[in-house]
Amino acid sequence: MPVVTRVTDLIGRTPLFELACTATGTRLLLKLEQFNPTGAAKIRMAREMVLDAERRGLLPSGGHIIESTSGNTGLGLAVVAAERGYRFTAVVDHHACKDKLRAMRAMGAELVYVADDGDDNLATSAREDLAEAMAAAQADAYFTEQHNNDANAVGYYAVAEELLEDVERVDILLSSVGTGGSLFGTATRLRQLGCPPYVIGVEPVGSIAFGGPGGPYWQSGTGTPPGATIGTAVDYSLLDEGVKVSDAAAFATARAVAAELGLMLGGSAGGSVYAGLTRLEEFPAGSTVVTIVCDGGEKYLDTVFDDDWMNDRDLLDGEKEREVLDLLDRYSPARRKQLVEAR
């Protein structure tokens, strides 16, 4: 890789990791987006939203970027703002992981909270309302509004291009849906490139994007909580199937993968991986299944990987962790290779 002079030049070309393989040759591949700067996929769309605003004359030189964020979008915008000479304010709540908030502040972001200390409820609607109002009150401000910004999905087109450089095709694209940009942006570009995948969206139990009753959930940066508006980046015309995964199952998966393989996944990625592992035998033989791992688990040491935090919320599930460990063992690519070689 050439020497670069901007952090955003390090975005992309993230690796693919083969997590599981069936006897029929169906593979579950993880696109490990934690290898981007800020350790997350969302820096891709953060850069594109700012570049798009500049192209359209919506963000004046030296202006003020404002966004409602649970962390990863804010981290990406903090980098882009620092590089391009903007102020950045992140409107946040205490539901976000503390390390994400600390990192945003370390990179020069101003944090504005919509809830008091000790209130760790998810407050997506309140955040977005405040961010919009703050931007409207300042002549030099721009609300990037990630949930309803077309540039969000465009920021992930490169993911599709990178995938097709590494594999012949993507048969099934199965990933978590928050804003929807990563899943539907990647799916859109795969279609444009002549490789339309079967698209499965994953959201937490309690999220309302795929119907069903709403309720609280702890998976961070994903889903649509009750009372929030489903953003335009969620493209139902591309969705073949929407599934829900509980917090307990998602977090058990992240913990099991870390313990078994030394690979740290974020909680929402755990939900997607759980959906993939438990359904792998259902997919056609020889399928290439890809999950976009939107961030790594290192940001969740005080939540998903903390037994006390998990216990306090009744989320520890040893039976689920054992289920995932059994699936990882059954579908181990290394074991599959050994069996083939033994024949």
Short mmCIF file of C-alpha atoms in Angstrom, two decimals:
data_model
loop_
_atom_site.label_atom_id
_atom_site.label_comp_id
_atom_site.label_asym_id
_atom_site.label_seq_id
_atom_site.Cartn_x
_atom_site.Cartn_y
_atom_site.Cartn_z
CA MET A 1 0.00 0.00 0.00
CA PRO A 2 1.36 3.46 -0.85
CA VAL A 3 2.20 6.07 1.78
CA VAL A 4 -0.81 8.33 2.39
CA THR A 5 -1.25 11.73 4.02
CA ARG A 6 -4.88 11.61 5.15
CA VAL A 7 -6.59 9.19 7.50
CA THR A 8 -9.52 8.85 5.10
CA ASP A 9 -7.12 7.52 2.45
CA LEU A 10 -6.94 4.41 4.64
CA ILE A 11 -10.63 3.64 4.20
CA GLY A 12 -11.49 0.40 2.43
CA ARG A 13 -9.86 -2.80 1.21
CA THR A 14 -10.98 -4.46 4.40
CA PRO A 15 -10.40 -8.23 4.62
CA LEU A 16 -12.79 -11.13 4.15
CA PHE A 17 -12.73 -13.84 6.81
CA GLU A 18 -14.21 -17.29 6.21
CA LEU A 19 -16.03 -18.08 9.44
CA ALA A 20 -17.96 -21.18 8.45
CA CYS A 21 -18.31 -23.73 5.66
CA THR A 22 -20.84 -26.55 5.26
CA ALA A 23 -20.31 -30.00 3.77
CA THR A 24 -22.12 -28.75 0.65
CA GLY A 25 -19.64 -25.89 0.15
CA THR A 26 -21.78 -23.02 1.42
CA ARG A 27 -19.51 -20.45 3.06
CA LEU A 28 -20.19 -17.66 5.55
CA LEU A 29 -17.73 -14.82 4.91
CA LEU A 30 -17.31 -11.79 7.15
CA LYS A 31 -16.36 -8.44 5.63
CA LEU A 32 -14.33 -7.11 8.56
CA GLU A 33 -15.03 -3.39 8.50
CA GLN A 34 -13.30 -2.86 11.86
CA PHE A 35 -10.09 -2.58 9.83
CA ASN A 36 -11.18 0.86 8.62
CA PRO A 37 -10.00 3.98 10.47
CA THR A 38 -12.20 4.46 13.58
CA GLY A 39 -12.72 0.68 13.58
CA ALA A 40 -16.06 0.82 11.78
CA ALA A 41 -17.81 0.77 8.40
CA LYS A 42 -19.56 4.08 8.93
CA ILE A 43 -16.54 6.20 8.14
CA ARG A 44 -17.25 5.24 4.53
CA MET A 45 -20.62 6.97 4.54
CA ALA A 46 -19.45 9.80 6.79
CA ARG A 47 -16.90 10.80 4.15
CA GLU A 48 -19.43 10.49 1.32
CA MET A 49 -22.06 12.57 3.11
CA VAL A 50 -19.59 15.41 3.65
CA LEU A 51 -18.23 15.26 0.09
CA ASP A 52 -21.79 15.25 -1.26
CA ALA A 53 -22.69 18.29 0.86
CA GLU A 54 -19.65 20.12 -0.45
CA ARG A 55 -20.50 19.28 -4.06
CA ARG A 56 -24.05 20.59 -3.57
CA GLY A 57 -22.96 23.77 -1.79
CA LEU A 58 -24.69 22.83 1.46
CA LEU A 59 -21.63 23.05 3.70
CA PRO A 60 -19.69 26.32 3.65
CA SER A 61 -15.94 26.46 4.16
CA GLY A 62 -15.21 26.23 7.87
CA GLY A 63 -18.83 25.32 8.56
CA HIS A 64 -20.43 23.27 11.28
CA ILE A 65 -21.44 19.60 10.81
CA ILE A 66 -24.15 18.30 13.15
CA GLU A 67 -25.34 14.71 13.45
CA SER A 68 -27.34 12.49 15.78
CA THR A 69 -25.26 9.39 16.44
CA SER A 70 -24.86 6.34 18.63
CA GLY A 71 -21.13 6.50 18.01
CA ASN A 72 -19.69 5.08 14.81
CA THR A 73 -21.10 7.68 12.42
CA GLY A 74 -19.89 10.35 14.81
CA LEU A 75 -16.42 8.85 14.89
CA GLY A 76 -16.27 8.94 11.11
CA LEU A 77 -17.55 12.51 10.92
CA ALA A 78 -15.04 13.58 13.55
CA VAL A 79 -12.20 12.36 11.32
CA VAL A 80 -13.61 13.95 8.17
CA ALA A 81 -14.34 17.24 9.95
CA ALA A 82 -10.80 17.41 11.34
CA GLU A 83 -9.29 16.75 7.91
CA ARG A 84 -11.46 19.25 6.06
CA GLY A 85 -11.57 22.08 8.57
CA TYR A 86 -15.11 21.86 9.95
CA ARG A 87 -16.56 21.97 13.44
CA PHE A 88 -18.45 18.85 14.40
CA THR A 89 -21.15 18.41 17.03
CA ALA A 90 -22.45 14.95 17.88
CA VAL A 91 -25.89 14.76 19.49
CA VAL A 92 -25.77 11.65 21.68
CA ASP A 93 -27.41 9.72 24.51
CA HIS A 94 -26.00 7.54 27.28
CA HIS A 95 -27.11 4.36 25.52
CA ALA A 96 -23.96 4.68 23.40
CA CYS A 97 -20.82 2.85 24.49
CA LYS A 98 -18.61 5.09 26.59
CA ASP A 99 -15.49 4.42 24.53
CA LYS A 100 -17.18 5.72 21.39
CA LEU A 101 -18.12 8.93 23.16
CA ARG A 102 -14.62 9.35 24.59
CA ALA A 103 -13.06 8.77 21.17
CA MET A 104 -15.28 11.36 19.48
CA ARG A 105 -14.30 13.91 22.09
CA ALA A 106 -10.62 13.01 21.70
CA MET A 107 -10.89 13.77 17.96
CA GLY A 108 -12.29 17.23 18.59
CA ALA A 109 -16.03 16.62 18.48
CA GLU A 110 -18.41 18.54 20.74
CA LEU A 111 -20.88 16.20 22.46
CA VAL A 112 -24.41 17.36 23.26
CA TYR A 113 -26.49 14.96 25.35
CA VAL A 114 -30.26 14.62 25.11
CA ALA A 115 -30.56 12.76 28.44
CA ASP A 116 -29.28 13.21 31.96
CA ASP A 117 -26.48 11.12 33.48
CA GLY A 118 -27.79 7.75 34.54
CA ASP A 119 -30.49 7.63 31.85
CA ASP A 120 -29.17 4.99 29.45
CA ASN A 121 -32.33 4.60 27.36
CA LEU A 122 -32.03 4.74 23.57
CA ALA A 123 -33.21 8.20 22.49
CA THR A 124 -32.96 8.18 18.70
CA SER A 125 -35.94 10.46 18.04
CA ALA A 126 -34.91 13.02 20.63
CA ARG A 127 -31.37 13.08 19.25
CA GLU A 128 -32.51 13.62 15.69
CA ASP A 129 -34.99 16.33 16.64
CA LEU A 130 -32.33 18.24 18.56
CA ALA A 131 -29.72 17.86 15.81
CA GLU A 132 -32.16 19.18 13.22
CA ALA A 133 -33.13 22.13 15.40
CA MET A 134 -29.51 23.02 16.16
CA ALA A 135 -28.60 23.00 12.46
CA ALA A 136 -31.63 25.10 11.53
CA ALA A 137 -30.61 27.75 14.05
CA GLN A 138 -27.11 28.27 12.58
CA ALA A 139 -26.43 29.72 9.15
CA ASP A 140 -23.18 27.81 8.66
CA ALA A 141 -24.46 24.44 9.97
CA TYR A 142 -25.38 21.30 8.07
CA PHE A 143 -27.34 18.37 9.52
CA THR A 144 -26.02 15.30 7.70
CA GLU A 145 -29.17 13.37 8.71
CA GLN A 146 -27.70 9.95 8.04
CA HIS A 147 -31.04 8.09 8.08
CA ASN A 148 -32.42 10.16 5.18
CA ASN A 149 -29.29 11.04 3.23
CA ASP A 150 -28.88 9.41 -0.19
CA ALA A 151 -25.11 9.73 0.10
CA ASN A 152 -25.20 7.27 3.02
CA ALA A 153 -25.87 4.28 0.76
CA VAL A 154 -23.51 5.57 -1.95
CA GLY A 155 -20.71 5.52 0.59
CA TYR A 156 -20.95 1.73 0.64
CA TYR A 157 -20.77 1.14 -3.11
CA ALA A 158 -17.06 0.46 -2.71
CA VAL A 159 -17.88 -2.47 -0.38
CA ALA A 160 -19.57 -4.25 -3.30
CA GLU A 161 -16.66 -3.50 -5.60
CA GLU A 162 -14.18 -4.84 -3.05
CA LEU A 163 -16.24 -8.00 -2.54
CA LEU A 164 -16.25 -8.82 -6.24
CA GLU A 165 -12.51 -8.33 -6.39
CA ASP A 166 -12.15 -11.04 -3.74
CA VAL A 167 -14.91 -13.54 -4.61
CA GLU A 168 -16.56 -14.56 -7.86
CA ARG A 169 -20.05 -13.74 -6.64
CA VAL A 170 -22.14 -12.90 -3.59
CA ASP A 171 -25.22 -15.11 -3.50
CA ILE A 172 -26.63 -13.97 -0.16
CA LEU A 173 -25.96 -10.63 1.54
CA LEU A 174 -27.03 -10.88 5.17
CA SER A 175 -26.36 -7.96 7.50
CA SER A 176 -27.76 -5.81 10.27
CA VAL A 177 -29.93 -2.83 9.40
CA GLY A 178 -29.65 0.44 11.27
CA THR A 179 -29.79 3.34 8.85
CA GLY A 180 -29.82 0.70 6.12
CA GLY A 181 -26.95 2.27 4.20
CA SER A 182 -24.42 -0.54 4.47
CA LEU A 183 -26.76 -3.37 3.48
CA PHE A 184 -28.77 -1.61 0.79
CA GLY A 185 -25.92 0.47 -0.60
CA THR A 186 -23.84 -2.67 -1.04
CA ALA A 187 -26.81 -4.56 -2.52
CA THR A 188 -27.53 -1.72 -4.96
CA ARG A 189 -23.98 -1.69 -6.27
CA LEU A 190 -23.83 -5.48 -6.52
CA ARG A 191 -26.93 -5.33 -8.71
CA GLN A 192 -25.37 -2.61 -10.85
CA LEU A 193 -22.33 -4.83 -11.31
CA GLY A 194 -24.45 -7.74 -12.49
CA CYS A 195 -24.43 -9.74 -9.26
CA PRO A 196 -27.85 -9.34 -7.61
CA PRO A 197 -27.77 -11.07 -4.20
CA TYR A 198 -30.57 -12.45 -2.08
CA VAL A 199 -30.80 -9.77 0.61
CA ILE A 200 -31.55 -10.59 4.26
CA GLY A 201 -31.79 -7.74 6.74
CA VAL A 202 -31.27 -8.38 10.45
CA GLU A 203 -32.60 -6.19 13.24
CA PRO A 204 -32.91 -6.57 17.01
CA VAL A 205 -36.05 -7.92 18.61
CA GLY A 206 -37.82 -4.68 19.59
CA SER A 207 -36.89 -2.85 16.39
CA ILE A 208 -39.78 -1.94 14.09
CA ALA A 209 -38.23 -1.79 10.59
CA PHE A 210 -39.48 -5.28 9.67
CA GLY A 211 -42.77 -5.12 11.55
CA GLY A 212 -43.79 -6.70 14.80
CA PRO A 213 -44.09 -5.12 18.24
CA GLY A 214 -41.54 -2.55 19.28
CA GLY A 215 -39.66 -2.53 22.53
CA PRO A 216 -36.33 -1.74 24.17
CA TYR A 217 -33.12 -3.36 23.02
CA TRP A 218 -29.40 -3.06 23.73
CA GLN A 219 -27.77 -3.72 20.37
CA SER A 220 -26.02 -0.45 19.56
CA GLY A 221 -26.18 1.42 16.27
CA THR A 222 -28.74 -0.86 14.67
CA GLY A 223 -32.48 -1.23 14.33
CA THR A 224 -35.28 1.34 14.50
CA PRO A 225 -36.67 1.83 18.02
CA PRO A 226 -40.37 2.51 18.64
CA GLY A 227 -41.20 6.15 17.99
CA ALA A 228 -38.38 6.64 15.49
CA THR A 229 -39.00 7.11 11.78
CA ILE A 230 -37.64 4.47 9.41
CA GLY A 231 -35.14 6.26 7.21
CA THR A 232 -35.10 6.42 3.43
CA ALA A 233 -31.86 4.41 3.28
CA VAL A 234 -33.92 1.32 4.18
CA ASP A 235 -34.82 0.20 0.65
CA TYR A 236 -37.60 -2.36 0.94
CA SER A 237 -37.55 -2.92 -2.82
CA LEU A 238 -34.20 -4.65 -2.41
CA LEU A 239 -35.13 -6.62 0.71
CA ASP A 240 -35.94 -10.30 0.23
CA GLU A 241 -36.28 -11.14 3.90
CA GLY A 242 -36.16 -9.39 7.26
CA VAL A 243 -35.31 -11.31 10.43
CA LYS A 244 -35.02 -10.42 14.11
CA VAL A 245 -32.36 -11.57 16.58
CA SER A 246 -32.56 -11.06 20.33
CA ASP A 247 -29.93 -9.15 22.28
CA ALA A 248 -29.07 -12.33 24.18
CA ALA A 249 -28.43 -14.31 20.98
CA ALA A 250 -26.49 -11.46 19.31
CA PHE A 251 -24.26 -10.90 22.32
CA ALA A 252 -23.78 -14.63 22.95
CA THR A 253 -22.52 -14.93 19.38
CA ALA A 254 -20.04 -12.08 19.74
CA ARG A 255 -18.75 -13.55 23.00
CA ALA A 256 -18.49 -17.08 21.58
CA VAL A 257 -16.62 -15.98 18.45
CA ALA A 258 -14.19 -13.97 20.59
CA ALA A 259 -13.57 -16.89 22.98
CA GLU A 260 -13.24 -19.52 20.24
CA LEU A 261 -11.38 -17.63 17.52
CA GLY A 262 -9.95 -14.50 19.10
CA LEU A 263 -12.03 -12.39 16.70
CA MET A 264 -13.84 -9.47 18.35
CA LEU A 265 -17.19 -8.58 16.77
CA GLY A 266 -19.57 -5.81 17.74
CA GLY A 267 -22.96 -6.70 19.19
CA SER A 268 -25.01 -6.00 16.06
CA ALA A 269 -22.57 -8.04 13.98
CA GLY A 270 -23.13 -10.83 16.46
CA GLY A 271 -26.81 -10.73 15.50
CA SER A 272 -26.03 -11.09 11.80
CA VAL A 273 -23.55 -13.88 12.40
CA TYR A 274 -26.08 -15.72 14.57
CA ALA A 275 -28.67 -15.49 11.78
CA GLY A 276 -26.11 -16.75 9.27
CA LEU A 277 -24.82 -19.64 11.35
CA THR A 278 -28.23 -20.94 12.36
CA ARG A 279 -29.50 -20.89 8.76
CA LEU A 280 -26.39 -21.91 6.87
CA GLU A 281 -27.70 -25.39 6.00
CA GLU A 282 -30.87 -23.86 4.52
CA PHE A 283 -29.04 -21.98 1.78
CA PRO A 284 -28.41 -23.60 -1.63
CA ALA A 285 -25.30 -25.77 -1.86
CA GLY A 286 -22.18 -23.82 -2.75
CA SER A 287 -23.63 -20.44 -1.78
CA THR A 288 -21.35 -17.55 -0.89
CA VAL A 289 -22.96 -15.77 2.07
CA VAL A 290 -21.48 -12.43 3.13
CA THR A 291 -22.09 -10.52 6.34
CA ILE A 292 -20.81 -6.97 6.72
CA VAL A 293 -19.26 -6.72 10.19
CA CYS A 294 -19.86 -3.05 10.82
CA ASP A 295 -17.47 -2.79 13.77
CA GLY A 296 -15.30 -4.81 16.10
CA GLY A 297 -15.90 -5.77 19.70
CA GLU A 298 -13.18 -3.70 21.32
CA LYS A 299 -15.64 -0.81 21.78
CA TYR A 300 -17.95 -3.04 23.81
CA LEU A 301 -15.66 -4.20 26.58
CA ASP A 302 -17.79 -2.32 29.10
CA THR A 303 -21.04 -3.79 27.76
CA VAL A 304 -21.25 -6.97 25.67
CA PHE A 305 -18.02 -8.39 27.07
CA ASP A 306 -18.60 -7.31 30.66
CA ASP A 307 -20.29 -10.01 32.74
CA ASP A 308 -21.60 -7.56 35.34
CA TRP A 309 -23.21 -5.32 32.71
CA MET A 310 -24.71 -8.36 30.98
CA ASN A 311 -25.99 -9.83 34.25
CA ASP A 312 -27.55 -6.56 35.34
CA ARG A 313 -29.67 -6.62 32.16
CA ASP A 314 -30.37 -10.36 32.23
CA LEU A 315 -28.57 -10.84 28.92
CA LEU A 316 -26.04 -13.57 29.77
CA ASP A 317 -27.11 -16.79 28.07
CA GLY A 318 -24.70 -19.68 28.48
CA GLU A 319 -26.93 -22.01 26.49
CA LYS A 320 -26.86 -19.66 23.48
CA GLU A 321 -23.08 -19.33 23.74
CA ARG A 322 -22.75 -23.13 23.72
CA GLU A 323 -25.07 -23.31 20.71
CA VAL A 324 -22.84 -20.88 18.80
CA LEU A 325 -19.67 -22.71 19.87
CA ASP A 326 -21.18 -25.96 18.56
CA LEU A 327 -22.03 -24.31 15.24
CA LEU A 328 -18.54 -22.85 14.92
CA ASP A 329 -17.08 -26.30 15.56
CA ARG A 330 -19.47 -28.02 13.13
CA TYR A 331 -18.79 -25.56 10.33
CA SER A 332 -15.10 -24.93 11.04
CA PRO A 333 -13.34 -24.29 7.68
CA ALA A 334 -10.12 -25.70 9.13
CA ARG A 335 -11.88 -28.94 10.13
CA ARG A 336 -13.59 -29.12 6.73
CA LYS A 337 -10.20 -28.80 5.05
CA GLN A 338 -8.75 -31.56 7.22
CA LEU A 339 -11.65 -33.89 6.32
CA VAL A 340 -11.19 -33.24 2.61
CA GLU A 341 -7.46 -33.85 2.82
CA ALA A 342 -8.04 -37.08 4.78
CA ARG A 343 -10.13 -38.45 1.94
#
